[in-house]
XYZ file of N, CA and C in Angstrom:
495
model
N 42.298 126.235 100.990
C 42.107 125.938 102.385
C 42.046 127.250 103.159
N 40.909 127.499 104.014
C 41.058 128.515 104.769
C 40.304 127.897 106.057
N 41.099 128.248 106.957
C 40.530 128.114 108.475
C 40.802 129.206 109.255
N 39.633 129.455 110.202
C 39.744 130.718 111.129
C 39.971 130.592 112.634
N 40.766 131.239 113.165
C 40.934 131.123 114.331
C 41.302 132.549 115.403
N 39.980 132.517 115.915
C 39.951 134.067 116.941
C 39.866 135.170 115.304
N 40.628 135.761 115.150
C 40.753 137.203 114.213
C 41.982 137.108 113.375
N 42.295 135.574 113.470
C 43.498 134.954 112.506
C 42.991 134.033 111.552
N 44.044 134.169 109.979
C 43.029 133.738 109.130
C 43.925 132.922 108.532
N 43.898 131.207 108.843
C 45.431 130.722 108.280
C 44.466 129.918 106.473
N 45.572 130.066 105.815
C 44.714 130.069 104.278
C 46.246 129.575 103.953
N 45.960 128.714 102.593
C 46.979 128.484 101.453
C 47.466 129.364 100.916
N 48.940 129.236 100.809
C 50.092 130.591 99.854
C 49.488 130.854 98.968
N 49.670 131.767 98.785
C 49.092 132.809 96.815
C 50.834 132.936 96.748
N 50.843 133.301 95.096
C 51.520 133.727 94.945
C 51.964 134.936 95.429
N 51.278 135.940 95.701
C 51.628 137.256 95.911
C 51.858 137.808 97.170
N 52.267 135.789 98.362
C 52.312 135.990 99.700
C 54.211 136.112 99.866
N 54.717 135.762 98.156
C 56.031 135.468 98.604
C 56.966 135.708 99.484
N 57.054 137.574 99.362
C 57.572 138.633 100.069
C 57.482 138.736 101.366
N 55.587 138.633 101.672
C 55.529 139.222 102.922
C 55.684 137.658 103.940
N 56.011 136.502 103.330
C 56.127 135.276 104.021
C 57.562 135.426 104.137
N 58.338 135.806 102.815
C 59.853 135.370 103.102
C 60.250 136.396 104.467
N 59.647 137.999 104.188
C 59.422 138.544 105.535
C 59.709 138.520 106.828
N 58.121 137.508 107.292
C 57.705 137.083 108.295
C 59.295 136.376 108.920
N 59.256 134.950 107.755
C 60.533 134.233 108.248
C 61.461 135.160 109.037
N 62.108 135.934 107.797
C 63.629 136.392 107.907
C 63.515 137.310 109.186
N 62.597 137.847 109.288
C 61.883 139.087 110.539
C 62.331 137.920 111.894
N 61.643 136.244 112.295
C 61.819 135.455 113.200
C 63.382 135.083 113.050
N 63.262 134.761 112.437
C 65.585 134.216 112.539
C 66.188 135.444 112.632
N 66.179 136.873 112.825
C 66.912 137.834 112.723
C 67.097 138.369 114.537
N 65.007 138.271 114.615
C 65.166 138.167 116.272
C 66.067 137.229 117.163
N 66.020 136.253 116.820
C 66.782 135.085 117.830
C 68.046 134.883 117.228
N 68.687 135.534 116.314
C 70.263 135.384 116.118
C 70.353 134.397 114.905
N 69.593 134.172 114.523
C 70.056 132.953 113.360
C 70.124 133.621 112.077
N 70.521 132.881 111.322
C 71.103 133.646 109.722
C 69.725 133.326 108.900
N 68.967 134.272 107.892
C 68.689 134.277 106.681
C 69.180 133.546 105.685
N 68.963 132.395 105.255
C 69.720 131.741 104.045
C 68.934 131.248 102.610
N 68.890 132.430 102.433
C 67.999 132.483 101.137
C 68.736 131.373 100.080
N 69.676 130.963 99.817
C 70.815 130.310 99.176
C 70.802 128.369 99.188
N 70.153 128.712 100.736
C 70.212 127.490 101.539
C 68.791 126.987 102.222
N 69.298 127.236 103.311
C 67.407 126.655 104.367
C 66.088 127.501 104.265
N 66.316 128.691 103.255
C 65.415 129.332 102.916
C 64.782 129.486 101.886
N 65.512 128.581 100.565
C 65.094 128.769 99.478
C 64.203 128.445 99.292
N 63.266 127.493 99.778
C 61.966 126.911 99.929
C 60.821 128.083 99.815
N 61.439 129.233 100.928
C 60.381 130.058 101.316
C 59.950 130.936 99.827
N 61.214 130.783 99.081
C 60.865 132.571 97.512
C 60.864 131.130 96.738
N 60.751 129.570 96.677
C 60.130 128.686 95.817
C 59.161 127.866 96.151
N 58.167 128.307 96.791
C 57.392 127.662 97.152
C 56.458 126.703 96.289
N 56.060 126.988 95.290
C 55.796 126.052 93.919
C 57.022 124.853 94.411
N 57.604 125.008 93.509
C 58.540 123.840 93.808
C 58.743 122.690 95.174
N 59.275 123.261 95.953
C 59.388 122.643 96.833
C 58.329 122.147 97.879
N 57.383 122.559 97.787
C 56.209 122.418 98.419
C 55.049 121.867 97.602
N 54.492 122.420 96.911
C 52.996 122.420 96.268
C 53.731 120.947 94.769
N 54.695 121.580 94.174
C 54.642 120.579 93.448
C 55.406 119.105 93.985
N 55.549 119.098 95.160
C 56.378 118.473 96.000
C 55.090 117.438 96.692
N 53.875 117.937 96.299
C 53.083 116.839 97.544
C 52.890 117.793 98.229
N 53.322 118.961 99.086
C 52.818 119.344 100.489
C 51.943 120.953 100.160
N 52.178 121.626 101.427
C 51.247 122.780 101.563
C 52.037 123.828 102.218
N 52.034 124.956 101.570
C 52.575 126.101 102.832
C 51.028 126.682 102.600
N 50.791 127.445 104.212
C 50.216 128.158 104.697
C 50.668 129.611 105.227
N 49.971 130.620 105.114
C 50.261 131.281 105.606
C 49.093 132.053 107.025
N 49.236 132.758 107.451
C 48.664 133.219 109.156
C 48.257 134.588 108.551
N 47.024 135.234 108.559
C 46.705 136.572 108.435
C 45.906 137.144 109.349
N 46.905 138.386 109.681
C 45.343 139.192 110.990
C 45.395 140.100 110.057
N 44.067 140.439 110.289
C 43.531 141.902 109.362
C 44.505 142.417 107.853
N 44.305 141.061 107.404
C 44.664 141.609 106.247
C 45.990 141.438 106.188
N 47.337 141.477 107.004
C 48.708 141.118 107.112
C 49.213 139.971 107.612
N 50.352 139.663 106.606
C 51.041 138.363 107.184
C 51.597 138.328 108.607
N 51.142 137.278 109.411
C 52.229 137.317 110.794
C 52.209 135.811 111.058
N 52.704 134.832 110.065
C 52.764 134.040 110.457
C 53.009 132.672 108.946
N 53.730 132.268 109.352
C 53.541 130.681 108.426
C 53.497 129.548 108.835
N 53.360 128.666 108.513
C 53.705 127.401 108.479
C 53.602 126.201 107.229
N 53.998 125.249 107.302
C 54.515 124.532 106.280
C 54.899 122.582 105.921
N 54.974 121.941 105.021
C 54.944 120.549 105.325
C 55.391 120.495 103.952
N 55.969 119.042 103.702
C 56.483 118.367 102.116
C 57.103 117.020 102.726
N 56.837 116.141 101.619
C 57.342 114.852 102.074
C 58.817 114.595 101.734
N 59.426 113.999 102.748
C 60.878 113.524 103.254
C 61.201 112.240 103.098
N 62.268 112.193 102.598
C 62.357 110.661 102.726
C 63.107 110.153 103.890
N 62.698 110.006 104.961
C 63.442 109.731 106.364
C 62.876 108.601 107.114
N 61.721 108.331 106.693
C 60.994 107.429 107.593
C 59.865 106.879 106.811
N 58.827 105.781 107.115
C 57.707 105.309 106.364
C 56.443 106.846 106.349
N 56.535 107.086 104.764
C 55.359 107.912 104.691
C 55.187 109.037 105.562
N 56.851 110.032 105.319
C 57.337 110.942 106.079
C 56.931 112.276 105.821
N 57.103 112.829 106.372
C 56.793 114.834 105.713
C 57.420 115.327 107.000
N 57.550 116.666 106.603
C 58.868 117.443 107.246
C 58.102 118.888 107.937
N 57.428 119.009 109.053
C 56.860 120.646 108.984
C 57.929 121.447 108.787
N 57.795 122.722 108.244
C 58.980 123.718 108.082
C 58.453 124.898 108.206
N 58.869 125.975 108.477
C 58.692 127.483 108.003
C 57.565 127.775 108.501
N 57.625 127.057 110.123
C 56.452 127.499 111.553
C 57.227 128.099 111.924
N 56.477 129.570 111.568
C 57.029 131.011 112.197
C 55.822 131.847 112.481
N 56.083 132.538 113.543
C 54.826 133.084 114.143
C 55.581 135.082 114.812
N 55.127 135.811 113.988
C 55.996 137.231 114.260
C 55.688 137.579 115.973
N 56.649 137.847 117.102
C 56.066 138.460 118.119
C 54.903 138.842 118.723
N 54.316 139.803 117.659
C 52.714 140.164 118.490
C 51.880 139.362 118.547
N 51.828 138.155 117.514
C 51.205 137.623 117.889
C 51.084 135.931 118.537
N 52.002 135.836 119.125
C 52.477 134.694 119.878
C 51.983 134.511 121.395
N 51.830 133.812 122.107
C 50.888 133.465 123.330
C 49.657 133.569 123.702
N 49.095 132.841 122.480
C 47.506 133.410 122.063
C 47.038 132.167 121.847
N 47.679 131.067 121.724
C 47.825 129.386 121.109
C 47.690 129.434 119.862
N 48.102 130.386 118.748
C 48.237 130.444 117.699
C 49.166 129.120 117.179
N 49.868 129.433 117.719
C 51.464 128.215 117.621
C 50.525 127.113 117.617
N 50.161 126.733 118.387
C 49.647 125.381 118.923
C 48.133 125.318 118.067
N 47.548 125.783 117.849
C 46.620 125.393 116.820
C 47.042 125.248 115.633
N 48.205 125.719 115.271
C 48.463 125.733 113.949
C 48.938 124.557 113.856
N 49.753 124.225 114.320
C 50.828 122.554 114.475
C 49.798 121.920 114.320
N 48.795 121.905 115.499
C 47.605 121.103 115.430
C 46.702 120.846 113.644
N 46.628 121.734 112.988
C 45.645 122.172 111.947
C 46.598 121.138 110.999
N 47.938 121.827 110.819
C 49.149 121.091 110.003
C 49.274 119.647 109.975
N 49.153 119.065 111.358
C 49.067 117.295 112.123
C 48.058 116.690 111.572
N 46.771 117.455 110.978
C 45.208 117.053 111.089
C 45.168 116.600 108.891
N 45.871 117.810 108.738
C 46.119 117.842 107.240
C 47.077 116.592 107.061
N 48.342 116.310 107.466
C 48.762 115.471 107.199
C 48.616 113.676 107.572
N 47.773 114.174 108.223
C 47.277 112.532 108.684
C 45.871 111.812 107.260
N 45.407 113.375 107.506
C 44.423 113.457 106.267
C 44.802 112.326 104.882
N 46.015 112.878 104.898
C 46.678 112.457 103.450
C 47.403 111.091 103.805
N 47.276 110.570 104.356
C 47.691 109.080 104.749
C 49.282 109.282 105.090
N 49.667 110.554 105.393
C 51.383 110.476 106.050
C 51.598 109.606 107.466
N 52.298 109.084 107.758
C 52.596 107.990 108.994
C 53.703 108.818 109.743
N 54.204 109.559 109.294
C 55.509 110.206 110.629
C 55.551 111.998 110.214
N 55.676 112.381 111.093
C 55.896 113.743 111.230
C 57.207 114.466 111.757
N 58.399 114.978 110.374
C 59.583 115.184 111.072
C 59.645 116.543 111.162
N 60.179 117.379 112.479
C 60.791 118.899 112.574
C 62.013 118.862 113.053
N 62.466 120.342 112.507
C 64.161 120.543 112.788
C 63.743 121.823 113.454
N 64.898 122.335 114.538
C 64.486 123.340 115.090
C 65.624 123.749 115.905
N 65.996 125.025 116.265
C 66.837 125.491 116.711
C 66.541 125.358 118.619
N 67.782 125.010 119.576
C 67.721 125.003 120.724
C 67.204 126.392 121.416
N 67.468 127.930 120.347
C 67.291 129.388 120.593
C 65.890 129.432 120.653
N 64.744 128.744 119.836
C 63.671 128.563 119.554
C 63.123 128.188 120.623
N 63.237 128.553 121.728
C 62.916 128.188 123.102
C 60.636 127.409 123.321
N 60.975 128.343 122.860
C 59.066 128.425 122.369
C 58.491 127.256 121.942
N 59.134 127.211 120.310
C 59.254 126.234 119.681
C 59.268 124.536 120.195
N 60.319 125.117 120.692
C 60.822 123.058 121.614
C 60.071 123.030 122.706
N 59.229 123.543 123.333
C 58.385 123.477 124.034
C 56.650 123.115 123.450
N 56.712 123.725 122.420
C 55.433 123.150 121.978
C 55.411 122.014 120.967
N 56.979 121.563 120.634
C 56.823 120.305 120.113
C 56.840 119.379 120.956
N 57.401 119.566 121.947
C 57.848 118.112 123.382
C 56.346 118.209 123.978
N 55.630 119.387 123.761
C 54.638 119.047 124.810
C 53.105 118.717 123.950
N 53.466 118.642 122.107
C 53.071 117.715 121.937
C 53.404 116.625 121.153
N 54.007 115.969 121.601
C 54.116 114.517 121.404
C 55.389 114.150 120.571
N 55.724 114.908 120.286
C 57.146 114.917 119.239
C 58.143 114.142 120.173
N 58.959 113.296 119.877
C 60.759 113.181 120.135
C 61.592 113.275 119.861
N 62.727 113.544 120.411
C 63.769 114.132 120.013
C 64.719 113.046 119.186
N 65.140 113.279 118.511
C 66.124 111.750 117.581
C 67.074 112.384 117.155
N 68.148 111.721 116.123
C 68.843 112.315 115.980
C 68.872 112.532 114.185
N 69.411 112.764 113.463
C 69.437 113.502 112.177
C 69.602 114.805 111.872
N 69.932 116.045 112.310
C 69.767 117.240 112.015
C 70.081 117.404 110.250
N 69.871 117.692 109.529
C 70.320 117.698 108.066
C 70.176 119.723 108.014
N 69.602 120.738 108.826
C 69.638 121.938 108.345
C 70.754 122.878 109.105
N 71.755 123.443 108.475
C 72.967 123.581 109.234
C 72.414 124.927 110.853
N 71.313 125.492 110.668
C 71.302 126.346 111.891
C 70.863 125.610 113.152
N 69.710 124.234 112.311
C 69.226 123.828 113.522
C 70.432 122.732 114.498
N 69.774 122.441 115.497
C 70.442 121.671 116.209
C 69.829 120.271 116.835
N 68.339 120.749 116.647
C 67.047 119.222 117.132
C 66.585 118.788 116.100
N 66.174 117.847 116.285
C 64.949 117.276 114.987
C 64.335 116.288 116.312
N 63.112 116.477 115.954
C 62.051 115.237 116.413
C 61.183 115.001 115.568
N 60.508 113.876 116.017
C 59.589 112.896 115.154
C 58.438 112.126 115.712
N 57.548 112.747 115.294
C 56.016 111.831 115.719
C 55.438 111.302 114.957
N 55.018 110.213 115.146
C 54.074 108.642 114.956
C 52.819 109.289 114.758
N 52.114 109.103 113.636
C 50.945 109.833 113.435
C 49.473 109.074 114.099
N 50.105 107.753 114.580
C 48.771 106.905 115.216
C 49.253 107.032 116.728
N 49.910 108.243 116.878
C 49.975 108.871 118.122
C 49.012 110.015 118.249
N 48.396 110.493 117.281
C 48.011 112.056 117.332
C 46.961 111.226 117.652
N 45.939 112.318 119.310
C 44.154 111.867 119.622
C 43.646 111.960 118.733
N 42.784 111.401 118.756
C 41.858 111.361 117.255
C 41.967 110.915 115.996
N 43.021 110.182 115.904
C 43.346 110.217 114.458
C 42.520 108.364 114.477
């Protein structure tokens, strides 16, 4: 999968994105105060085979010119009818307020509807200021479940909510 957007190049993980994805992450939770938990809510990111790809879902990663600045991510959950979980939407500083964020969610929403998923769950930190703003403003709600010990939200969207679908 590769899609382009402006001079950003969001494409499927390689193997050889491990590093500069686990990176990206640990680079975003370090800015806003949250812990690295390679052990825990991060192990996903240095097993991505596993938990993802052989899991049903997809990580992506975000490239400008050649460097990582960005991920995002999905795998199915068992929480709801025909669930999946986005995860490991991280977007490095420079390049944020560009609607990178927001096309990407978008691209991620488009893939998983693709595949006949019916609900769309995220967890997300209240620090993530950014974040909870571009899920509330699209279409997500807030519920309750948190299951990842940094976050503090989870919401959930109805996929015969997304336009177009």
């Amino acid at each position: 999968m590769k899609i382009q957007y402006g001079n950003f190049l969001i494409r499927s993980w390689e193997e050889s994105d491990r590093a500069a994805a686990a990176d990206v992450i640990h680079s975003v939770l370090t800015e806003y105060g949250l812990l690295w938990e390679p052990e825990g809510a991060d192990r996903d990111v240095l097993e991505v085979e596993k938990f993802y790809l052989d899991a049903g879902g997809e990580f992506w990663v975000v490239e400008r010119l050649g460097r990582l600045v960005g991920t995002g991510a999905y795998y199915p959950v068992h929480r709801g009818e025909k669930a999946v979980e986005i995860r490991k939407m991280y977007l490095l500083p420079e390049v944020r307020g560009q609607g990178l964020g927001k096309y990407l969610l978008h691209q991620l929403e488009k893939a998983i509807a693709f595949l006949g998923f019916q609900e769309i769950w995220v967890e997300t930190a209240s620090v993530l200021q950014q974040a909870v703003k571009l899920y509330e403003n699209s279409g997500y709600k807030e519920t309750e479940g948190v299951e990842t010990t940094r976050c503090d939200r989870v919401y959930v969207k109805l996929l015969d909510l997304i336009p177009g679908k």
